[in-house]
Short mmCIF file of N, CA and C in Angstrom, two decimals:
data_model
loop_
_atom_site.label_atom_id
_atom_site.label_comp_id
_atom_site.label_asym_id
_atom_site.label_seq_id
_atom_site.Cartn_x
_atom_site.Cartn_y
_atom_site.Cartn_z
N MET A 29 19.15 -8.56 16.99
CA MET A 29 19.27 -7.66 18.11
C MET A 29 19.33 -6.22 17.60
N TYR A 30 18.60 -5.35 18.27
CA TYR A 30 18.54 -3.94 17.90
C TYR A 30 19.30 -3.09 18.91
N PHE A 31 19.76 -1.97 18.42
CA PHE A 31 20.32 -0.94 19.29
C PHE A 31 19.79 0.39 18.77
N ALA A 32 19.31 1.22 19.68
CA ALA A 32 18.82 2.54 19.30
C ALA A 32 19.32 3.54 20.33
N ALA A 33 19.79 4.67 19.83
CA ALA A 33 20.28 5.72 20.71
C ALA A 33 19.98 7.08 20.10
N LEU A 34 19.92 8.06 20.97
CA LEU A 34 19.76 9.44 20.56
C LEU A 34 21.08 10.16 20.82
N LEU A 35 21.54 10.92 19.85
CA LEU A 35 22.70 11.79 20.03
C LEU A 35 22.23 13.21 19.82
N ALA A 36 22.30 14.01 20.87
CA ALA A 36 21.86 15.40 20.80
C ALA A 36 23.10 16.30 20.79
N ARG A 37 23.15 17.19 19.82
CA ARG A 37 24.27 18.12 19.70
C ARG A 37 23.98 19.33 20.58
N THR A 38 24.88 19.59 21.50
CA THR A 38 24.71 20.71 22.42
C THR A 38 25.92 21.64 22.31
N GLU A 39 25.88 22.74 23.06
CA GLU A 39 27.02 23.65 23.10
C GLU A 39 28.27 22.95 23.62
N ASP A 40 28.08 21.97 24.49
CA ASP A 40 29.20 21.25 25.12
C ASP A 40 29.62 20.01 24.36
N GLY A 41 29.04 19.76 23.20
CA GLY A 41 29.35 18.56 22.42
C GLY A 41 28.12 17.66 22.32
N TRP A 42 28.36 16.40 22.05
CA TRP A 42 27.27 15.44 21.88
C TRP A 42 26.88 14.83 23.21
N GLU A 43 25.57 14.66 23.41
CA GLU A 43 25.04 13.95 24.57
C GLU A 43 24.26 12.76 24.04
N ALA A 44 24.51 11.61 24.64
CA ALA A 44 23.84 10.38 24.19
C ALA A 44 22.84 9.92 25.22
N SER A 45 21.79 9.31 24.72
CA SER A 45 20.83 8.66 25.61
C SER A 45 20.30 7.41 24.92
N ASP A 46 20.20 6.37 25.72
CA ASP A 46 19.62 5.12 25.24
C ASP A 46 18.13 5.37 25.09
N THR A 47 17.54 4.76 24.11
CA THR A 47 16.12 5.01 23.92
C THR A 47 15.37 3.72 23.66
N GLU A 48 14.19 3.66 24.20
CA GLU A 48 13.28 2.55 23.96
C GLU A 48 12.32 2.95 22.86
N LEU A 49 12.18 2.12 21.87
CA LEU A 49 11.29 2.42 20.75
C LEU A 49 9.97 1.66 20.84
N ASP A 50 9.74 0.99 21.96
CA ASP A 50 8.53 0.17 22.08
C ASP A 50 7.24 0.98 21.95
N ASP A 51 7.25 2.24 22.40
CA ASP A 51 6.04 3.06 22.33
C ASP A 51 5.98 3.92 21.07
N VAL A 52 7.00 3.81 20.22
CA VAL A 52 7.06 4.59 18.99
C VAL A 52 6.37 3.81 17.88
N GLU A 53 5.34 4.41 17.30
CA GLU A 53 4.59 3.73 16.25
C GLU A 53 4.73 4.41 14.89
N THR A 54 5.08 5.70 14.89
CA THR A 54 5.15 6.44 13.64
C THR A 54 6.43 7.28 13.62
N LEU A 55 6.76 7.78 12.44
CA LEU A 55 7.89 8.68 12.31
C LEU A 55 7.66 9.95 13.13
N SER A 56 6.44 10.41 13.20
CA SER A 56 6.11 11.58 14.00
C SER A 56 6.42 11.34 15.48
N ASP A 57 6.08 10.15 15.99
CA ASP A 57 6.40 9.79 17.37
C ASP A 57 7.91 9.81 17.59
N LEU A 58 8.65 9.28 16.63
CA LEU A 58 10.10 9.23 16.73
C LEU A 58 10.69 10.65 16.72
N ALA A 59 10.18 11.51 15.86
CA ALA A 59 10.64 12.90 15.80
C ALA A 59 10.34 13.62 17.12
N ASP A 60 9.17 13.37 17.69
CA ASP A 60 8.82 13.99 18.98
C ASP A 60 9.78 13.52 20.07
N LEU A 61 10.11 12.23 20.07
CA LEU A 61 11.06 11.68 21.04
C LEU A 61 12.42 12.37 20.90
N ALA A 62 12.85 12.57 19.66
CA ALA A 62 14.13 13.24 19.41
C ALA A 62 14.08 14.69 19.89
N ARG A 63 12.99 15.38 19.62
CA ARG A 63 12.88 16.79 20.03
C ARG A 63 12.90 16.92 21.55
N GLU A 64 12.35 15.94 22.25
CA GLU A 64 12.37 15.97 23.72
C GLU A 64 13.79 15.86 24.25
N ALA A 65 14.69 15.24 23.49
CA ALA A 65 16.08 15.06 23.93
C ALA A 65 16.86 16.36 23.85
N SER A 66 16.34 17.36 23.15
CA SER A 66 17.04 18.64 23.00
C SER A 66 16.06 19.79 23.07
N PRO A 67 15.82 20.31 24.26
CA PRO A 67 14.85 21.39 24.40
C PRO A 67 15.28 22.68 23.70
N ASP A 68 16.56 22.80 23.35
CA ASP A 68 17.06 24.01 22.69
C ASP A 68 16.97 23.93 21.18
N GLU A 69 16.26 22.95 20.66
CA GLU A 69 16.07 22.74 19.22
C GLU A 69 17.38 22.51 18.48
N ASP A 70 18.35 21.91 19.17
CA ASP A 70 19.60 21.54 18.53
C ASP A 70 19.38 20.30 17.67
N THR A 71 20.40 19.95 16.90
CA THR A 71 20.34 18.76 16.07
C THR A 71 20.32 17.51 16.94
N VAL A 72 19.41 16.61 16.63
CA VAL A 72 19.34 15.32 17.31
C VAL A 72 19.36 14.23 16.26
N LEU A 73 20.19 13.24 16.49
CA LEU A 73 20.26 12.08 15.61
C LEU A 73 19.69 10.88 16.33
N VAL A 74 18.80 10.16 15.67
CA VAL A 74 18.33 8.89 16.17
C VAL A 74 19.06 7.84 15.35
N LEU A 75 19.82 7.01 16.02
CA LEU A 75 20.59 5.96 15.36
C LEU A 75 19.98 4.62 15.72
N ILE A 76 19.60 3.86 14.71
CA ILE A 76 18.99 2.55 14.91
C ILE A 76 19.79 1.55 14.11
N GLU A 77 20.07 0.41 14.74
CA GLU A 77 20.87 -0.60 14.07
C GLU A 77 20.33 -1.99 14.40
N GLN A 78 20.13 -2.78 13.37
CA GLN A 78 19.82 -4.19 13.59
C GLN A 78 21.08 -4.94 13.16
N GLU A 79 21.63 -5.66 14.09
CA GLU A 79 22.91 -6.32 13.90
C GLU A 79 23.04 -7.01 12.54
N ASP A 80 24.04 -6.63 11.79
CA ASP A 80 24.40 -7.22 10.50
C ASP A 80 23.32 -7.15 9.42
N ALA A 81 22.25 -6.40 9.64
CA ALA A 81 21.18 -6.36 8.64
C ALA A 81 21.01 -4.97 8.03
N TRP A 82 20.82 -3.96 8.87
CA TRP A 82 20.57 -2.61 8.37
C TRP A 82 20.78 -1.61 9.50
N PHE A 83 20.93 -0.34 9.10
CA PHE A 83 20.95 0.74 10.08
C PHE A 83 20.18 1.91 9.51
N GLY A 84 19.71 2.75 10.41
CA GLY A 84 18.99 3.94 9.99
C GLY A 84 19.42 5.14 10.80
N VAL A 85 19.37 6.30 10.16
CA VAL A 85 19.67 7.57 10.83
C VAL A 85 18.48 8.49 10.57
N VAL A 86 17.97 9.05 11.64
CA VAL A 86 16.93 10.06 11.53
C VAL A 86 17.51 11.32 12.15
N ARG A 87 17.46 12.40 11.40
CA ARG A 87 17.99 13.67 11.88
C ARG A 87 16.84 14.64 12.07
N VAL A 88 16.80 15.22 13.26
CA VAL A 88 15.77 16.20 13.58
C VAL A 88 16.48 17.50 13.96
N ASP A 89 16.21 18.55 13.21
CA ASP A 89 16.75 19.88 13.48
C ASP A 89 15.60 20.79 13.86
N GLY A 90 15.39 20.98 15.15
CA GLY A 90 14.30 21.83 15.63
C GLY A 90 12.96 21.31 15.17
N GLU A 91 12.17 22.20 14.61
CA GLU A 91 10.82 21.84 14.17
C GLU A 91 10.76 21.42 12.70
N GLU A 92 11.92 21.35 12.04
CA GLU A 92 11.93 20.93 10.64
C GLU A 92 11.49 19.47 10.53
N ASP A 93 11.04 19.08 9.33
CA ASP A 93 10.69 17.69 9.09
C ASP A 93 11.93 16.82 9.27
N PRO A 94 11.77 15.64 9.83
CA PRO A 94 12.93 14.76 10.00
C PRO A 94 13.50 14.32 8.66
N ARG A 95 14.81 14.17 8.62
CA ARG A 95 15.50 13.62 7.46
C ARG A 95 15.89 12.19 7.80
N ILE A 96 15.83 11.31 6.81
CA ILE A 96 16.00 9.88 7.07
C ILE A 96 16.97 9.27 6.08
N TYR A 97 17.76 8.33 6.57
CA TYR A 97 18.60 7.49 5.71
C TYR A 97 18.50 6.07 6.26
N VAL A 98 18.26 5.11 5.38
CA VAL A 98 18.21 3.69 5.74
C VAL A 98 19.16 2.95 4.82
N SER A 99 20.04 2.13 5.40
CA SER A 99 21.09 1.47 4.63
C SER A 99 20.57 0.38 3.70
N ASP A 100 19.51 -0.32 4.09
CA ASP A 100 18.94 -1.38 3.26
C ASP A 100 17.43 -1.43 3.50
N ALA A 101 16.69 -0.85 2.59
CA ALA A 101 15.24 -0.73 2.77
C ALA A 101 14.56 -2.08 2.84
N ALA A 102 14.98 -3.03 2.04
CA ALA A 102 14.33 -4.36 2.04
C ALA A 102 14.52 -5.05 3.39
N ALA A 103 15.72 -4.96 3.95
CA ALA A 103 15.96 -5.57 5.26
C ALA A 103 15.17 -4.82 6.34
N ALA A 104 15.14 -3.51 6.26
CA ALA A 104 14.41 -2.71 7.25
C ALA A 104 12.91 -2.96 7.18
N ALA A 105 12.40 -3.25 5.99
CA ALA A 105 10.96 -3.49 5.83
C ALA A 105 10.50 -4.72 6.59
N ARG A 106 11.41 -5.62 6.91
CA ARG A 106 11.07 -6.82 7.67
C ARG A 106 11.17 -6.59 9.17
N SER A 107 11.38 -5.36 9.57
CA SER A 107 11.57 -5.00 10.96
C SER A 107 10.50 -3.99 11.39
N SER A 108 9.98 -4.16 12.58
CA SER A 108 8.97 -3.20 13.04
C SER A 108 9.58 -1.81 13.20
N TYR A 109 10.83 -1.71 13.60
CA TYR A 109 11.47 -0.40 13.71
C TYR A 109 11.75 0.17 12.33
N GLY A 110 12.15 -0.67 11.41
CA GLY A 110 12.41 -0.21 10.05
C GLY A 110 11.17 0.32 9.37
N GLU A 111 10.04 -0.32 9.65
CA GLU A 111 8.78 0.12 9.04
C GLU A 111 8.42 1.55 9.44
N ILE A 112 8.86 1.97 10.62
CA ILE A 112 8.60 3.34 11.07
C ILE A 112 9.32 4.33 10.16
N LEU A 113 10.52 3.97 9.73
CA LEU A 113 11.34 4.87 8.92
C LEU A 113 10.97 4.87 7.45
N LEU A 114 10.43 3.77 6.96
CA LEU A 114 10.17 3.62 5.53
C LEU A 114 8.82 4.22 5.15
N THR A 115 8.78 5.52 5.13
CA THR A 115 7.55 6.23 4.77
C THR A 115 7.32 6.14 3.26
N ASP A 116 6.09 6.40 2.85
CA ASP A 116 5.78 6.42 1.41
C ASP A 116 6.67 7.42 0.70
N GLU A 117 6.85 8.59 1.30
CA GLU A 117 7.69 9.63 0.70
C GLU A 117 9.12 9.13 0.50
N LEU A 118 9.68 8.49 1.51
CA LEU A 118 11.05 7.98 1.43
C LEU A 118 11.19 6.95 0.32
N LEU A 119 10.17 6.14 0.14
CA LEU A 119 10.21 5.07 -0.87
C LEU A 119 9.74 5.55 -2.24
N GLY A 120 9.35 6.81 -2.34
CA GLY A 120 8.91 7.35 -3.62
C GLY A 120 7.54 6.86 -4.04
N ARG A 121 6.73 6.48 -3.06
CA ARG A 121 5.37 6.02 -3.36
C ARG A 121 4.38 7.13 -3.09
N ASP A 122 3.34 7.17 -3.87
CA ASP A 122 2.26 8.12 -3.66
C ASP A 122 1.34 7.52 -2.60
N PRO A 123 1.19 8.20 -1.45
CA PRO A 123 0.35 7.63 -0.40
C PRO A 123 -1.10 7.43 -0.82
N ASP A 124 -1.53 8.16 -1.84
CA ASP A 124 -2.90 8.00 -2.32
C ASP A 124 -3.08 6.73 -3.15
N ASP A 125 -1.96 6.11 -3.55
CA ASP A 125 -2.04 4.88 -4.32
C ASP A 125 -2.06 3.65 -3.42
N GLY A 126 -2.23 3.84 -2.12
CA GLY A 126 -2.19 2.73 -1.17
C GLY A 126 -3.34 1.76 -1.37
N ASP A 127 -3.28 0.69 -0.63
CA ASP A 127 -4.27 -0.36 -0.74
C ASP A 127 -5.54 -0.06 0.05
N ASP A 128 -5.54 1.04 0.84
CA ASP A 128 -6.70 1.34 1.65
C ASP A 128 -7.96 1.52 0.81
N LEU A 129 -7.87 2.22 -0.30
CA LEU A 129 -9.04 2.40 -1.15
C LEU A 129 -9.45 1.10 -1.82
N ASP A 130 -8.48 0.25 -2.13
CA ASP A 130 -8.79 -1.04 -2.74
C ASP A 130 -9.59 -1.92 -1.79
N ALA A 131 -9.37 -1.74 -0.49
CA ALA A 131 -10.03 -2.59 0.49
C ALA A 131 -11.48 -2.15 0.73
N LEU A 132 -11.84 -0.93 0.37
CA LEU A 132 -13.21 -0.47 0.57
C LEU A 132 -14.16 -1.14 -0.41
N ASP A 133 -15.37 -1.41 0.07
CA ASP A 133 -16.37 -2.06 -0.75
C ASP A 133 -17.25 -0.98 -1.36
N LEU A 134 -16.86 -0.48 -2.53
CA LEU A 134 -17.60 0.60 -3.16
C LEU A 134 -18.38 0.14 -4.39
N ASP A 135 -18.50 -1.19 -4.56
CA ASP A 135 -19.15 -1.69 -5.76
C ASP A 135 -20.64 -1.96 -5.57
N GLY A 136 -21.17 -1.62 -4.40
CA GLY A 136 -22.60 -1.76 -4.19
C GLY A 136 -23.02 -3.10 -3.64
N THR A 137 -22.11 -4.03 -3.43
CA THR A 137 -22.48 -5.33 -2.88
C THR A 137 -22.53 -5.24 -1.37
N GLU A 138 -23.25 -6.13 -0.77
CA GLU A 138 -23.32 -6.21 0.68
C GLU A 138 -22.03 -6.84 1.21
N ASP A 139 -21.73 -6.60 2.48
CA ASP A 139 -20.58 -7.26 3.08
C ASP A 139 -20.71 -8.76 2.93
N GLY A 140 -19.64 -9.38 2.53
CA GLY A 140 -19.63 -10.83 2.38
C GLY A 140 -20.07 -11.31 1.01
N GLU A 141 -20.71 -10.45 0.21
CA GLU A 141 -21.11 -10.84 -1.14
C GLU A 141 -19.97 -10.59 -2.11
N SER A 142 -19.86 -11.43 -3.07
CA SER A 142 -18.83 -11.25 -4.09
C SER A 142 -19.52 -10.93 -5.41
N ASP A 143 -18.94 -9.99 -6.15
CA ASP A 143 -19.52 -9.65 -7.44
C ASP A 143 -18.71 -10.25 -8.57
N GLY A 144 -17.82 -11.18 -8.25
CA GLY A 144 -17.02 -11.80 -9.31
C GLY A 144 -15.81 -12.49 -8.74
N ASP A 145 -14.80 -12.58 -9.56
CA ASP A 145 -13.60 -13.31 -9.18
C ASP A 145 -12.56 -12.45 -8.48
N ASP A 146 -12.84 -11.16 -8.24
CA ASP A 146 -11.85 -10.27 -7.65
C ASP A 146 -11.35 -10.78 -6.30
N VAL A 147 -12.25 -11.22 -5.42
CA VAL A 147 -11.87 -11.69 -4.11
C VAL A 147 -11.04 -12.95 -4.22
N ASP A 148 -11.44 -13.87 -5.11
CA ASP A 148 -10.68 -15.10 -5.27
C ASP A 148 -9.27 -14.82 -5.77
N ALA A 149 -9.11 -13.90 -6.69
CA ALA A 149 -7.78 -13.56 -7.19
C ALA A 149 -6.94 -12.93 -6.10
N GLU A 150 -7.57 -12.10 -5.27
CA GLU A 150 -6.85 -11.46 -4.17
C GLU A 150 -6.39 -12.50 -3.16
N ASP A 151 -7.28 -13.47 -2.83
CA ASP A 151 -6.90 -14.53 -1.91
C ASP A 151 -5.76 -15.37 -2.46
N ALA A 152 -5.76 -15.62 -3.74
CA ALA A 152 -4.70 -16.42 -4.36
C ALA A 152 -3.35 -15.71 -4.28
N GLU A 153 -3.36 -14.37 -4.27
CA GLU A 153 -2.11 -13.61 -4.16
C GLU A 153 -1.63 -13.53 -2.73
N GLY A 154 -2.42 -14.02 -1.78
CA GLY A 154 -1.97 -14.05 -0.40
C GLY A 154 -2.44 -12.89 0.45
N GLY A 155 -3.48 -12.21 0.09
CA GLY A 155 -3.98 -11.18 0.98
C GLY A 155 -4.46 -9.94 0.28
N SER A 156 -4.36 -8.85 1.02
CA SER A 156 -4.98 -7.61 0.56
C SER A 156 -3.99 -6.62 -0.04
N GLY A 157 -2.96 -7.09 -0.65
CA GLY A 157 -2.06 -6.16 -1.33
C GLY A 157 -0.77 -5.90 -0.59
N ALA A 158 -0.61 -6.40 0.63
CA ALA A 158 0.60 -6.16 1.39
C ALA A 158 1.81 -6.76 0.70
N VAL A 159 1.61 -7.87 0.02
CA VAL A 159 2.72 -8.50 -0.69
C VAL A 159 3.25 -7.56 -1.75
N GLY A 160 2.36 -6.93 -2.50
CA GLY A 160 2.78 -5.98 -3.52
C GLY A 160 3.56 -4.82 -2.93
N ALA A 161 3.12 -4.33 -1.77
CA ALA A 161 3.81 -3.22 -1.12
C ALA A 161 5.20 -3.64 -0.68
N ALA A 162 5.33 -4.84 -0.12
CA ALA A 162 6.64 -5.32 0.34
C ALA A 162 7.59 -5.52 -0.84
N GLU A 163 7.05 -5.99 -1.95
CA GLU A 163 7.89 -6.22 -3.12
C GLU A 163 8.40 -4.92 -3.73
N SER A 164 7.71 -3.81 -3.46
CA SER A 164 8.11 -2.54 -4.05
C SER A 164 9.21 -1.84 -3.25
N VAL A 165 9.63 -2.42 -2.14
CA VAL A 165 10.70 -1.84 -1.33
C VAL A 165 12.04 -2.24 -1.95
N PRO A 166 12.86 -1.24 -2.28
CA PRO A 166 14.13 -1.56 -2.95
C PRO A 166 15.16 -2.19 -2.02
N HIS A 167 16.00 -3.02 -2.59
CA HIS A 167 17.16 -3.53 -1.87
C HIS A 167 18.21 -2.43 -1.93
N GLY A 168 18.86 -2.16 -0.83
CA GLY A 168 19.88 -1.13 -0.80
C GLY A 168 19.40 0.12 -0.10
N PRO A 169 20.25 1.14 -0.11
CA PRO A 169 19.96 2.35 0.65
C PRO A 169 18.85 3.22 0.05
N VAL A 170 18.14 3.90 0.94
CA VAL A 170 17.14 4.89 0.55
C VAL A 170 17.26 6.09 1.49
N GLY A 171 16.82 7.21 1.01
CA GLY A 171 16.77 8.39 1.86
C GLY A 171 17.86 9.39 1.53
N ASP A 172 18.10 10.27 2.47
CA ASP A 172 19.01 11.39 2.32
C ASP A 172 20.43 10.97 2.69
N ALA A 173 21.22 10.62 1.69
CA ALA A 173 22.59 10.18 1.93
C ALA A 173 23.50 11.32 2.37
N LEU A 174 23.03 12.55 2.25
CA LEU A 174 23.80 13.72 2.72
C LEU A 174 23.39 14.15 4.12
N ILE A 175 22.67 13.31 4.81
CA ILE A 175 22.10 13.61 6.12
C ILE A 175 23.15 14.04 7.15
N LEU A 176 24.36 13.49 7.03
CA LEU A 176 25.42 13.79 7.99
C LEU A 176 26.59 14.55 7.36
N ASP A 177 26.44 14.96 6.12
CA ASP A 177 27.53 15.58 5.38
C ASP A 177 28.10 16.80 6.10
N ASP A 178 27.24 17.68 6.59
CA ASP A 178 27.73 18.88 7.29
C ASP A 178 28.34 18.57 8.65
N LEU A 179 28.18 17.33 9.11
CA LEU A 179 28.76 16.91 10.39
C LEU A 179 30.04 16.09 10.20
N GLY A 180 30.48 15.96 8.95
CA GLY A 180 31.74 15.29 8.67
C GLY A 180 31.64 13.87 8.16
N VAL A 181 30.42 13.38 7.91
CA VAL A 181 30.25 12.03 7.35
C VAL A 181 29.70 12.21 5.94
N SER A 182 30.55 11.95 4.96
CA SER A 182 30.15 12.17 3.57
C SER A 182 29.17 11.09 3.11
N GLU A 183 28.53 11.37 1.98
CA GLU A 183 27.62 10.41 1.37
C GLU A 183 28.34 9.09 1.10
N THR A 184 29.54 9.16 0.56
CA THR A 184 30.32 7.95 0.26
C THR A 184 30.61 7.16 1.53
N ASP A 185 31.06 7.87 2.57
CA ASP A 185 31.35 7.20 3.84
C ASP A 185 30.11 6.51 4.40
N LEU A 186 28.99 7.20 4.35
CA LEU A 186 27.75 6.64 4.88
C LEU A 186 27.34 5.39 4.12
N ARG A 187 27.43 5.43 2.81
CA ARG A 187 27.04 4.28 1.98
C ARG A 187 27.97 3.08 2.16
N LEU A 188 29.22 3.32 2.57
CA LEU A 188 30.18 2.23 2.75
C LEU A 188 30.07 1.57 4.13
N MET A 189 29.35 2.18 5.05
CA MET A 189 29.20 1.62 6.40
C MET A 189 28.32 0.39 6.35
N SER A 190 28.66 -0.57 7.24
CA SER A 190 27.84 -1.78 7.24
C SER A 190 27.58 -2.29 8.65
N THR A 191 28.37 -3.24 9.11
CA THR A 191 28.02 -4.00 10.31
C THR A 191 27.96 -3.19 11.60
N ASP A 192 28.86 -2.26 11.83
CA ASP A 192 28.84 -1.50 13.07
C ASP A 192 28.73 -0.01 12.75
N ALA A 193 27.76 0.34 11.95
CA ALA A 193 27.61 1.70 11.44
C ALA A 193 27.39 2.72 12.55
N VAL A 194 26.63 2.38 13.56
CA VAL A 194 26.35 3.34 14.63
C VAL A 194 27.65 3.76 15.30
N THR A 195 28.52 2.81 15.57
CA THR A 195 29.82 3.13 16.17
C THR A 195 30.67 3.96 15.22
N GLU A 196 30.66 3.61 13.93
CA GLU A 196 31.43 4.37 12.94
C GLU A 196 30.93 5.81 12.84
N ILE A 197 29.63 5.99 12.87
CA ILE A 197 29.06 7.34 12.80
C ILE A 197 29.48 8.13 14.04
N ALA A 198 29.34 7.51 15.21
CA ALA A 198 29.72 8.20 16.45
C ALA A 198 31.20 8.58 16.44
N GLU A 199 32.06 7.70 15.95
CA GLU A 199 33.49 8.02 15.85
C GLU A 199 33.71 9.21 14.94
N SER A 200 33.04 9.24 13.81
CA SER A 200 33.18 10.35 12.86
C SER A 200 32.71 11.67 13.45
N LEU A 201 31.74 11.61 14.34
CA LEU A 201 31.20 12.82 14.96
C LEU A 201 31.99 13.22 16.20
N GLY A 202 32.92 12.37 16.62
CA GLY A 202 33.66 12.64 17.85
C GLY A 202 32.82 12.32 19.09
N ALA A 203 31.89 11.41 18.95
CA ALA A 203 30.97 11.08 20.04
C ALA A 203 31.02 9.62 20.45
N SER A 204 32.09 8.92 20.10
CA SER A 204 32.12 7.48 20.37
C SER A 204 32.12 7.17 21.86
N GLU A 205 32.89 7.94 22.67
CA GLU A 205 32.90 7.70 24.11
C GLU A 205 31.53 7.99 24.71
N THR A 206 30.89 9.03 24.22
CA THR A 206 29.56 9.39 24.70
C THR A 206 28.56 8.29 24.37
N LEU A 207 28.63 7.75 23.15
CA LEU A 207 27.71 6.69 22.75
C LEU A 207 27.94 5.42 23.57
N GLU A 208 29.20 5.12 23.85
CA GLU A 208 29.51 3.90 24.61
C GLU A 208 28.92 3.92 26.01
N THR A 209 28.64 5.09 26.56
CA THR A 209 28.05 5.16 27.89
C THR A 209 26.63 4.62 27.92
N VAL A 210 25.97 4.58 26.76
CA VAL A 210 24.59 4.08 26.71
C VAL A 210 24.48 2.71 26.04
N ARG A 211 25.56 2.20 25.52
CA ARG A 211 25.52 0.88 24.87
C ARG A 211 25.39 -0.23 25.84
#
């Protein structure tokens, strides 16, 4: 079970809104959704939690690039919502090293023709390289552990959070009652 909410920091304190992530396909979509929650370019936190598995925090400050923290990248990689957060940059991968170029047929053969054992070896590994990408996702936290430091949640506190992290974060921010209105 997932829970996702937006917490927007305003002059009057934190405002929470429940959010549907069904139409969100990329980190850019998620950042746009967060920016819509605060027309004054205030800080917006997107809190995502999969019960007992992982949680993620995305922080959007105005037009700046979003900052991300994920508690367990390997667990999040098995989730469609987690995949949105696990960018190549966050995982320390070079996007140019992706499997997209490997999938292109640049060896001069016609579609469907094989020039050797390359296709057979790829089939034996179970596909087009996705397994290798999944295996490269680390177990444990990734991202900006100082994402909430200026808001009163230290790196240590964030790393120690587990099962009900979204509630713990909201309590630390003084926004627990606000968050409960959308739970």
